Short mmCIF file of C-alpha atoms in Angstrom, two decimals:
data_model
loop_
_atom_site.label_atom_id
_atom_site.label_comp_id
_atom_site.label_asym_id
_atom_site.label_seq_id
_atom_site.Cartn_x
_atom_site.Cartn_y
_atom_site.Cartn_z
CA MET A 1 0.00 0.00 0.00
CA ALA A 2 1.35 3.37 -0.94
CA ALA A 3 -0.94 5.25 1.42
CA ASP A 4 -2.64 5.12 4.78
CA PRO A 5 -6.13 4.11 3.64
CA GLY A 6 -8.49 4.69 6.51
CA ALA A 7 -10.72 7.69 5.94
CA ARG A 8 -11.08 8.39 9.65
CA ASP A 9 -12.35 11.20 11.76
CA ALA A 10 -11.92 11.59 15.49
CA SER A 11 -14.93 9.39 16.25
CA THR A 12 -13.30 6.30 14.76
CA ARG A 13 -10.46 6.50 17.28
CA GLY A 14 -12.76 6.31 20.29
CA SER A 15 -13.56 3.13 22.18
CA ALA A 16 -16.98 2.82 20.56
CA ALA A 17 -15.43 2.48 17.12
CA TRP A 18 -13.50 -0.56 18.27
CA ALA A 19 -16.25 -2.27 20.24
CA ARG A 20 -17.37 -5.79 19.43
CA PRO A 21 -20.35 -5.77 17.05
CA ALA A 22 -23.58 -6.27 19.00
CA THR A 23 -24.39 -9.39 17.00
CA PRO A 24 -22.27 -11.37 14.55
CA HIS A 25 -22.88 -10.40 10.94
CA PRO A 26 -25.03 -13.18 9.48
CA GLN A 27 -23.35 -15.58 7.09
CA PRO A 28 -24.96 -16.29 3.71
CA ALA A 29 -27.53 -19.05 3.86
CA ALA A 30 -26.86 -22.05 1.67
CA ALA A 31 -29.08 -22.47 -1.37
CA ALA A 32 -32.10 -24.57 -0.42
CA THR A 33 -32.12 -26.53 -3.67
CA PRO A 34 -29.02 -28.20 -5.11
CA LEU A 35 -27.85 -26.44 -8.25
CA VAL A 36 -26.17 -27.57 -11.46
CA LEU A 37 -24.50 -24.81 -13.46
CA SER A 38 -24.23 -26.41 -16.88
CA GLY A 39 -22.61 -25.65 -20.21
CA ALA A 40 -19.92 -23.12 -19.26
CA ASN A 41 -16.20 -23.20 -19.85
CA VAL A 42 -15.21 -24.47 -16.40
CA VAL A 43 -11.64 -23.69 -15.31
CA LEU A 44 -10.29 -26.56 -13.21
CA PRO A 45 -6.78 -27.15 -11.82
CA THR A 46 -6.19 -29.56 -14.69
CA GLY A 47 -7.36 -27.14 -17.39
CA THR A 48 -10.54 -25.81 -18.93
CA VAL A 49 -13.49 -28.10 -19.61
CA GLU A 50 -15.72 -26.85 -22.38
CA GLU A 51 -19.44 -27.25 -21.80
CA GLY A 52 -18.67 -28.43 -18.30
CA ARG A 53 -20.72 -28.20 -15.15
CA VAL A 54 -20.35 -27.33 -11.48
CA ILE A 55 -22.70 -28.89 -8.92
CA VAL A 56 -23.51 -26.99 -5.73
CA ASP A 57 -25.18 -28.71 -2.79
CA GLY A 58 -25.55 -26.53 0.29
CA THR A 59 -22.35 -24.58 0.87
CA ARG A 60 -20.11 -26.99 -1.04
CA ILE A 61 -19.22 -28.13 -4.51
CA THR A 62 -20.09 -31.78 -5.01
CA GLY A 63 -19.30 -34.37 -7.65
CA THR A 64 -22.77 -35.86 -8.04
CA ALA A 65 -26.02 -34.05 -8.78
CA PRO A 66 -28.91 -34.96 -6.43
CA GLU A 67 -32.18 -35.91 -8.12
CA ASN A 68 -33.85 -32.68 -7.01
CA ALA A 69 -31.07 -30.44 -8.38
CA ARG A 70 -32.08 -27.42 -10.44
CA VAL A 71 -30.18 -27.10 -13.74
CA VAL A 72 -29.18 -23.62 -14.90
CA ASP A 73 -27.90 -23.20 -18.44
CA VAL A 74 -24.77 -21.01 -18.44
CA ARG A 75 -23.51 -21.71 -21.95
CA ASN A 76 -21.21 -19.08 -23.49
CA HIS A 77 -19.93 -18.17 -20.04
CA TRP A 78 -16.87 -18.95 -17.92
CA LEU A 79 -16.98 -20.48 -14.45
CA VAL A 80 -13.90 -19.75 -12.36
CA PRO A 81 -13.11 -20.02 -8.64
CA GLY A 82 -13.90 -17.10 -6.36
CA PHE A 83 -11.04 -14.63 -6.22
CA VAL A 84 -8.70 -14.53 -3.22
CA ASP A 85 -7.16 -11.15 -2.31
CA ILE A 86 -4.29 -11.22 0.18
CA HIS A 87 -3.61 -7.46 0.13
CA ASN A 88 -6.59 -5.13 0.40
CA HIS A 89 -7.13 -1.98 2.49
CA GLY A 90 -10.75 -1.11 1.75
CA GLY A 91 -13.41 -0.12 -0.75
CA GLY A 92 -16.91 1.20 -1.12
CA GLY A 93 -15.88 4.42 0.62
CA ALA A 94 -14.67 2.57 3.72
CA SER A 95 -11.43 1.12 5.05
CA PHE A 96 -10.33 -1.67 7.34
CA ALA A 97 -9.21 0.99 9.82
CA GLY A 98 -12.82 2.00 10.46
CA THR A 99 -15.79 0.85 12.47
CA PRO A 100 -17.29 -2.64 12.16
CA GLU A 101 -19.97 -1.42 9.73
CA GLN A 102 -17.39 0.42 7.63
CA ILE A 103 -15.28 -2.71 7.45
CA LEU A 104 -18.29 -4.76 6.38
CA THR A 105 -19.03 -2.20 3.68
CA ALA A 106 -15.53 -2.65 2.27
CA ILE A 107 -15.86 -6.44 2.38
CA ARG A 108 -19.25 -6.40 0.62
CA THR A 109 -17.93 -4.06 -2.06
CA HIS A 110 -15.20 -6.48 -3.07
CA ARG A 111 -17.51 -9.48 -2.91
CA LEU A 112 -19.66 -7.83 -5.56
CA HIS A 113 -16.56 -7.91 -7.77
CA GLY A 114 -15.81 -11.59 -7.25
CA THR A 115 -13.51 -11.56 -4.21
CA THR A 116 -14.98 -14.29 -2.02
CA THR A 117 -11.92 -14.62 0.24
CA LEU A 118 -10.19 -11.49 1.50
CA VAL A 119 -7.37 -10.61 3.88
CA ALA A 120 -7.79 -7.21 5.53
CA SER A 121 -4.64 -5.11 5.34
CA THR A 122 -3.69 -2.42 7.81
CA VAL A 123 -1.42 0.55 7.19
CA THR A 124 1.13 2.42 9.26
CA ASP A 125 -0.35 3.94 12.40
CA ALA A 126 0.41 4.31 16.09
CA MET A 127 1.02 0.92 17.70
CA ASP A 128 -1.86 1.22 20.15
CA LEU A 129 -4.28 1.87 17.29
CA LEU A 130 -2.93 -1.05 15.28
CA VAL A 131 -3.37 -3.29 18.31
CA ARG A 132 -7.00 -2.16 18.65
CA GLN A 133 -7.58 -2.61 14.94
CA ALA A 134 -6.12 -6.10 15.09
CA GLY A 135 -8.52 -7.01 17.88
CA LEU A 136 -11.55 -5.90 15.87
CA LEU A 137 -10.40 -7.54 12.65
CA SER A 138 -9.65 -10.79 14.47
CA GLU A 139 -13.29 -10.93 15.61
CA LEU A 140 -14.48 -10.48 12.03
CA ALA A 141 -12.08 -13.24 10.99
CA GLU A 142 -13.58 -15.49 13.66
CA GLN A 143 -17.02 -14.76 12.20
CA GLY A 144 -15.78 -15.79 8.74
CA GLU A 145 -16.04 -12.34 7.17
CA ILE A 146 -12.32 -12.12 6.38
CA ALA A 147 -9.58 -14.71 6.06
CA GLY A 148 -7.14 -12.93 8.34
CA ILE A 149 -5.04 -9.81 8.81
CA HIS A 150 -2.08 -8.41 6.90
CA PHE A 151 0.02 -5.77 8.64
CA GLU A 152 1.65 -3.44 6.10
CA GLY A 153 3.76 -1.07 8.17
CA PRO A 154 4.95 0.43 10.38
CA PHE A 155 8.12 -1.66 9.94
CA ILE A 156 9.12 -0.21 6.56
CA ALA A 157 11.92 1.91 5.13
CA PRO A 158 11.38 5.69 5.29
CA CYS A 159 12.98 6.15 1.86
CA ARG A 160 10.46 3.67 0.37
CA LYS A 161 7.45 4.69 2.42
CA GLY A 162 5.18 5.54 -0.49
CA ALA A 163 2.20 7.27 1.14
CA HIS A 164 2.71 5.87 4.63
CA SER A 165 3.19 8.44 7.39
CA GLU A 166 6.95 8.74 7.91
CA ALA A 167 6.52 10.04 11.45
CA LEU A 168 4.96 6.72 12.50
CA LEU A 169 7.51 4.37 10.92
CA ARG A 170 9.78 2.27 13.12
CA ASP A 171 12.35 -0.49 12.91
CA PRO A 172 11.01 -4.05 13.04
CA ASP A 173 11.78 -4.83 16.66
CA PRO A 174 10.74 -8.50 17.12
CA ALA A 175 9.04 -7.60 20.41
CA GLU A 176 6.77 -5.11 18.64
CA VAL A 177 6.12 -7.47 15.77
CA ARG A 178 5.13 -10.07 18.36
CA LYS A 179 2.76 -7.53 19.95
CA LEU A 180 0.80 -7.27 16.71
CA ILE A 181 0.74 -11.04 16.23
CA ASP A 182 -0.61 -11.51 19.76
CA ALA A 183 -3.23 -8.78 19.24
CA ALA A 184 -4.50 -10.65 16.16
CA ARG A 185 -5.27 -13.72 18.29
CA GLY A 186 -4.18 -16.29 15.74
CA LYS A 187 -5.62 -14.38 12.75
CA ALA A 188 -2.41 -12.67 11.58
CA LYS A 189 -1.65 -13.97 8.10
CA MET A 190 1.11 -11.69 6.84
CA VAL A 191 3.44 -8.87 7.90
CA THR A 192 5.25 -6.66 5.39
CA LEU A 193 8.77 -5.67 6.50
CA ALA A 194 11.79 -3.80 5.23
CA THR A 195 13.99 -6.66 6.29
CA GLU A 196 17.25 -4.70 5.95
CA LEU A 197 16.29 -2.53 8.94
CA PRO A 198 17.61 -3.39 12.43
CA GLY A 199 15.66 -6.39 13.72
CA GLY A 200 14.33 -7.25 10.26
CA VAL A 201 15.84 -10.70 9.79
CA ASP A 202 15.12 -11.66 13.41
CA SER A 203 11.51 -10.59 12.87
CA VAL A 204 11.30 -12.76 9.75
CA ARG A 205 12.42 -15.74 11.82
CA LEU A 206 9.84 -14.89 14.50
CA LEU A 207 7.05 -14.72 11.93
CA ALA A 208 8.08 -18.01 10.36
CA GLU A 209 8.10 -19.68 13.77
CA HIS A 210 4.52 -18.49 14.36
CA GLY A 211 3.23 -19.53 10.94
CA VAL A 212 2.79 -15.95 9.73
CA ILE A 213 3.93 -14.96 6.23
CA ALA A 214 6.91 -12.62 6.22
CA ALA A 215 6.64 -10.36 3.17
CA ILE A 216 9.47 -8.19 1.89
CA GLY A 217 8.23 -4.76 0.85
CA HIS A 218 8.62 -1.00 1.12
CA THR A 219 12.28 -1.91 1.24
CA ASP A 220 15.64 -0.48 0.24
CA ALA A 221 17.41 -3.81 0.63
CA SER A 222 20.30 -4.93 -1.51
CA TYR A 223 20.29 -8.21 -3.41
CA GLU A 224 22.39 -9.83 -0.68
CA GLN A 225 20.18 -8.55 2.14
CA THR A 226 17.09 -9.84 0.36
CA VAL A 227 18.65 -13.29 -0.07
CA GLU A 228 19.43 -13.33 3.64
CA ALA A 229 15.80 -12.53 4.49
CA ILE A 230 14.48 -15.23 2.16
CA ASP A 231 16.83 -17.76 3.73
CA ALA A 232 15.46 -16.69 7.13
CA GLY A 233 11.91 -17.49 6.03
CA ALA A 234 10.44 -14.62 3.96
CA THR A 235 8.14 -16.03 1.26
CA VAL A 236 6.25 -13.10 -0.32
CA ALA A 237 7.22 -9.96 -2.23
CA THR A 238 4.80 -7.16 -1.37
CA HIS A 239 3.67 -5.54 -4.66
CA LEU A 240 6.82 -6.45 -6.57
CA PHE A 241 8.56 -3.52 -8.32
CA ASN A 242 6.62 -0.92 -6.30
CA ALA A 243 8.24 0.73 -3.25
CA MET A 244 11.64 -0.91 -3.79
CA PRO A 245 14.81 -0.17 -5.77
CA GLY A 246 14.71 -0.82 -9.48
CA LEU A 247 16.52 -3.68 -11.15
CA GLY A 248 20.14 -2.69 -11.80
CA HIS A 249 22.78 -4.49 -13.79
CA ARG A 250 25.49 -4.12 -11.13
CA ALA A 251 23.24 -3.71 -8.10
CA PRO A 252 20.28 -5.99 -8.89
CA GLY A 253 18.56 -5.20 -5.60
CA PRO A 254 15.57 -7.03 -4.17
CA ILE A 255 13.70 -7.57 -7.47
CA ALA A 256 16.22 -10.04 -8.86
CA ALA A 257 16.44 -11.97 -5.59
CA LEU A 258 12.66 -12.17 -5.23
CA LEU A 259 12.07 -13.25 -8.83
CA GLU A 260 14.75 -15.93 -8.91
CA ASP A 261 13.92 -17.77 -5.69
CA GLU A 262 11.38 -20.60 -6.02
CA ARG A 263 10.34 -20.11 -2.39
CA VAL A 264 8.93 -16.64 -3.05
CA THR A 265 5.49 -15.67 -4.36
CA VAL A 266 5.36 -12.19 -5.88
CA GLU A 267 2.37 -9.87 -5.56
CA LEU A 268 1.43 -7.83 -8.64
CA ILE A 269 -1.04 -4.94 -8.90
CA ASN A 270 -2.43 -5.32 -12.42
CA ASP A 271 -4.29 -2.04 -12.83
CA GLY A 272 -2.30 -0.54 -15.69
CA THR A 273 -0.89 2.16 -13.39
CA HIS A 274 1.40 0.40 -10.93
CA LEU A 275 3.14 -1.75 -13.56
CA HIS A 276 4.16 -1.37 -17.18
CA PRO A 277 2.96 -4.41 -19.16
CA ALA A 278 6.60 -5.36 -19.78
CA ALA A 279 7.22 -5.55 -16.03
CA LEU A 280 4.23 -7.83 -15.58
CA GLU A 281 5.43 -10.02 -18.44
CA LEU A 282 8.91 -10.17 -16.89
CA ALA A 283 7.46 -11.36 -13.59
CA PHE A 284 5.33 -14.04 -15.21
CA ARG A 285 8.10 -15.17 -17.53
CA HIS A 286 10.74 -15.40 -14.79
CA ALA A 287 8.72 -16.49 -11.76
CA GLY A 288 6.08 -18.48 -13.64
CA ALA A 289 2.33 -18.42 -13.10
CA ASN A 290 2.60 -20.62 -10.01
CA ARG A 291 4.52 -17.92 -8.13
CA VAL A 292 2.38 -14.87 -8.92
CA ALA A 293 -0.50 -13.54 -6.81
CA PHE A 294 -2.60 -10.73 -8.22
CA ILE A 295 -3.69 -8.30 -5.51
CA THR A 296 -5.71 -5.09 -5.44
CA ASP A 297 -3.89 -3.03 -2.76
CA ALA A 298 -7.26 -1.28 -2.85
CA MET A 299 -8.15 1.75 -0.75
CA ASP A 300 -11.47 3.39 0.11
CA ALA A 301 -12.22 4.63 -3.41
CA ALA A 302 -12.40 1.13 -4.93
CA GLY A 303 -15.92 0.63 -6.23
CA ILE A 304 -16.78 4.32 -5.66
CA GLY A 305 -14.91 6.59 -8.05
CA ASP A 306 -12.98 9.82 -8.29
CA GLY A 307 -12.83 12.45 -5.57
CA ARG A 308 -10.91 13.60 -2.50
CA TYR A 309 -10.28 11.14 0.30
CA MET A 310 -8.59 11.53 3.66
CA LEU A 311 -6.34 8.53 4.20
CA GLY A 312 -5.35 8.83 7.82
CA PRO A 313 -3.56 12.18 8.04
CA LEU A 314 -2.91 12.24 4.28
CA GLU A 315 -5.15 13.76 1.63
CA VAL A 316 -5.56 11.82 -1.60
CA GLU A 317 -6.95 12.86 -4.95
CA VAL A 318 -8.48 10.08 -7.05
CA SER A 319 -8.66 11.10 -10.71
CA GLU A 320 -9.57 8.77 -13.56
CA GLY A 321 -9.31 5.89 -11.12
CA VAL A 322 -5.74 6.65 -10.01
CA ALA A 323 -5.15 7.56 -6.36
CA ARG A 324 -2.29 9.96 -5.59
CA LEU A 325 -1.28 12.00 -2.57
CA VAL A 326 -2.29 15.63 -2.92
CA GLU A 327 1.08 16.59 -1.45
CA GLY A 328 3.93 14.95 -3.32
CA GLY A 329 1.91 12.98 -5.87
CA SER A 330 2.90 9.51 -4.68
CA ILE A 331 0.60 6.71 -5.79
CA ALA A 332 -1.71 6.00 -2.85
CA GLY A 333 -2.80 2.42 -3.24
CA SER A 334 -5.28 1.54 -5.97
CA THR A 335 -8.96 1.61 -6.84
CA LEU A 336 -8.67 -1.85 -8.36
CA THR A 337 -11.08 -4.74 -7.97
CA LEU A 338 -10.03 -8.26 -8.90
CA ASP A 339 -12.59 -8.67 -11.68
CA ARG A 340 -10.88 -5.78 -13.46
CA ALA A 341 -7.48 -7.35 -12.82
CA PHE A 342 -8.79 -10.59 -14.36
CA LYS A 343 -10.17 -8.91 -17.47
CA ARG A 344 -7.02 -6.87 -18.01
CA ALA A 345 -4.78 -9.92 -17.61
CA VAL A 346 -6.61 -11.81 -20.35
CA THR A 347 -7.64 -9.07 -22.77
CA VAL A 348 -4.71 -6.64 -22.47
CA ASP A 349 -1.75 -8.61 -21.11
CA GLY A 350 -2.45 -11.71 -23.17
CA LEU A 351 -2.32 -14.17 -20.27
CA SER A 352 -4.24 -17.41 -20.54
CA VAL A 353 -7.43 -17.74 -18.54
CA GLU A 354 -5.87 -20.67 -16.70
CA ASP A 355 -2.77 -18.73 -15.63
CA THR A 356 -4.93 -15.80 -14.58
CA VAL A 357 -7.07 -18.06 -12.40
CA THR A 358 -3.92 -19.48 -10.85
CA ALA A 359 -2.72 -15.98 -9.93
CA LEU A 360 -6.12 -14.77 -8.69
CA SER A 361 -7.30 -17.81 -6.78
CA ALA A 362 -5.11 -20.88 -6.45
CA ASN A 363 -1.82 -19.22 -5.47
CA PRO A 364 -3.19 -16.85 -2.83
CA ALA A 365 -5.32 -19.67 -1.38
CA ARG A 366 -2.17 -21.78 -1.07
CA LEU A 367 -0.29 -18.97 0.63
CA LEU A 368 -3.06 -18.61 3.20
CA GLY A 369 -3.15 -22.36 3.88
CA LEU A 370 -6.74 -22.52 2.58
CA SER A 371 -6.29 -24.70 -0.50
CA ASP A 372 -8.42 -27.43 1.05
CA ARG A 373 -11.38 -25.03 1.04
CA VAL A 374 -11.01 -22.37 -1.65
CA GLY A 375 -9.01 -21.46 -4.72
CA SER A 376 -10.32 -24.06 -7.17
CA LEU A 377 -13.56 -25.63 -8.36
CA GLU A 378 -13.33 -29.14 -6.90
CA PRO A 379 -15.76 -31.40 -5.04
CA GLY A 380 -15.67 -30.88 -1.29
CA LYS A 381 -14.54 -27.27 -1.46
CA ASP A 382 -16.59 -24.19 -0.61
CA ALA A 383 -19.01 -23.21 -3.36
CA ASP A 384 -17.14 -19.98 -4.09
CA LEU A 385 -17.31 -19.17 -7.78
CA VAL A 386 -17.51 -16.39 -10.33
CA LEU A 387 -19.57 -16.48 -13.52
CA LEU A 388 -18.08 -14.40 -16.36
CA ASP A 389 -19.52 -13.64 -19.77
CA ALA A 390 -17.63 -14.17 -23.02
CA ASP A 391 -15.97 -10.76 -22.59
CA PHE A 392 -14.93 -11.59 -18.99
CA GLY A 393 -17.43 -9.30 -17.33
CA ILE A 394 -19.02 -10.32 -14.00
CA LYS A 395 -22.40 -12.00 -14.38
CA GLY A 396 -22.63 -13.84 -11.07
CA VAL A 397 -20.77 -14.30 -7.80
CA MET A 398 -21.45 -17.14 -5.37
CA ARG A 399 -19.97 -17.42 -1.89
CA ARG A 400 -20.47 -20.59 0.15
CA GLY A 401 -23.41 -21.62 -1.97
CA GLU A 402 -25.25 -18.30 -1.81
CA TRP A 403 -25.46 -15.85 -4.69
CA VAL A 404 -23.84 -12.52 -3.82
CA VAL A 405 -24.52 -11.39 -7.38
CA ALA A 406 -27.34 -13.44 -8.84
CA PRO A 407 -26.96 -14.07 -12.58
CA ARG A 408 -29.56 -12.73 -14.97
CA LEU A 409 -29.43 -15.09 -17.88
CA ALA A 410 -31.55 -14.89 -21.04
#
């Protein structure tokens, strides 16, 4: 994230803003009648099946259609797994630094665009506020609304801060990293670190020991320092190419180390702003589709549109879908949704549908340890799926057997 994406006023910092919701947000009810979606191009881990079918019974995908199943003809469409976003700060005019209802607004916004599994990302703030935020987000994770928490900042390099507040940055002291992990109550999924800072490598080891992904990002590390962090247990590159030194022929920096190591999955923001198409092609060509995870890095304006937004203490102008700091002009996150990332990957970047699905669903599900439940259309997994038309526009979104966006088919 290149900015602090919580449009907050003083009221959101009070105790009421961080209170437990009065009642858990209700989960989608499973469809009462088993459903057969028939005739689409169905993208499976083994490839695409033309005129295939997906059977939904309750909240799960099943291999056999019950006798009472309702058949829905979805010919001339694509059926792909629900999208999994591991780096997302908000949308729908709300951020994950807000109240419970604001957070739910952001979650619902991205579900409408096909993201059925989402990790809520924080941004640099005072430690006591991050601890409170982690407590609230962990409760929503326990309710099944989000898949966990990603802490981006405050342990990042000032010279690569993007739109994070420099005054709140700090070195990655393992004791403070541990404080955030503990506050998340088992729901911390990832922490982004500038691992070259004092305590960085020790913090990577701490995260690995606790089963939390250590991600290298907002970093000024050298090639050698990046290799050291990977050897210590770092496994993700936070928005590769962005907020890190460029690739040099004598000082290759972190990009070369992150691309060449088979243990690392690289995040890419495929919105046409954060990356030149040649950079995206380089990442896919060198890392391979199995090591790429498309993310949104979305902020409040995702799903809303242009305008002025207060992102923490920083004012952002969103113009033609691009978010930039009013002061300094730094890119301030994105307004991307994953359905747009999908369409761009296939229609502009020339990626195959299968590789795009791998980057949007299978790889991030694997990183989160959720491959047994989500990330592919297979019997026994959650009935999380996206129905796309022939031009790769959203026609339907199902989460756990319930339509979030019900298809309107002729």
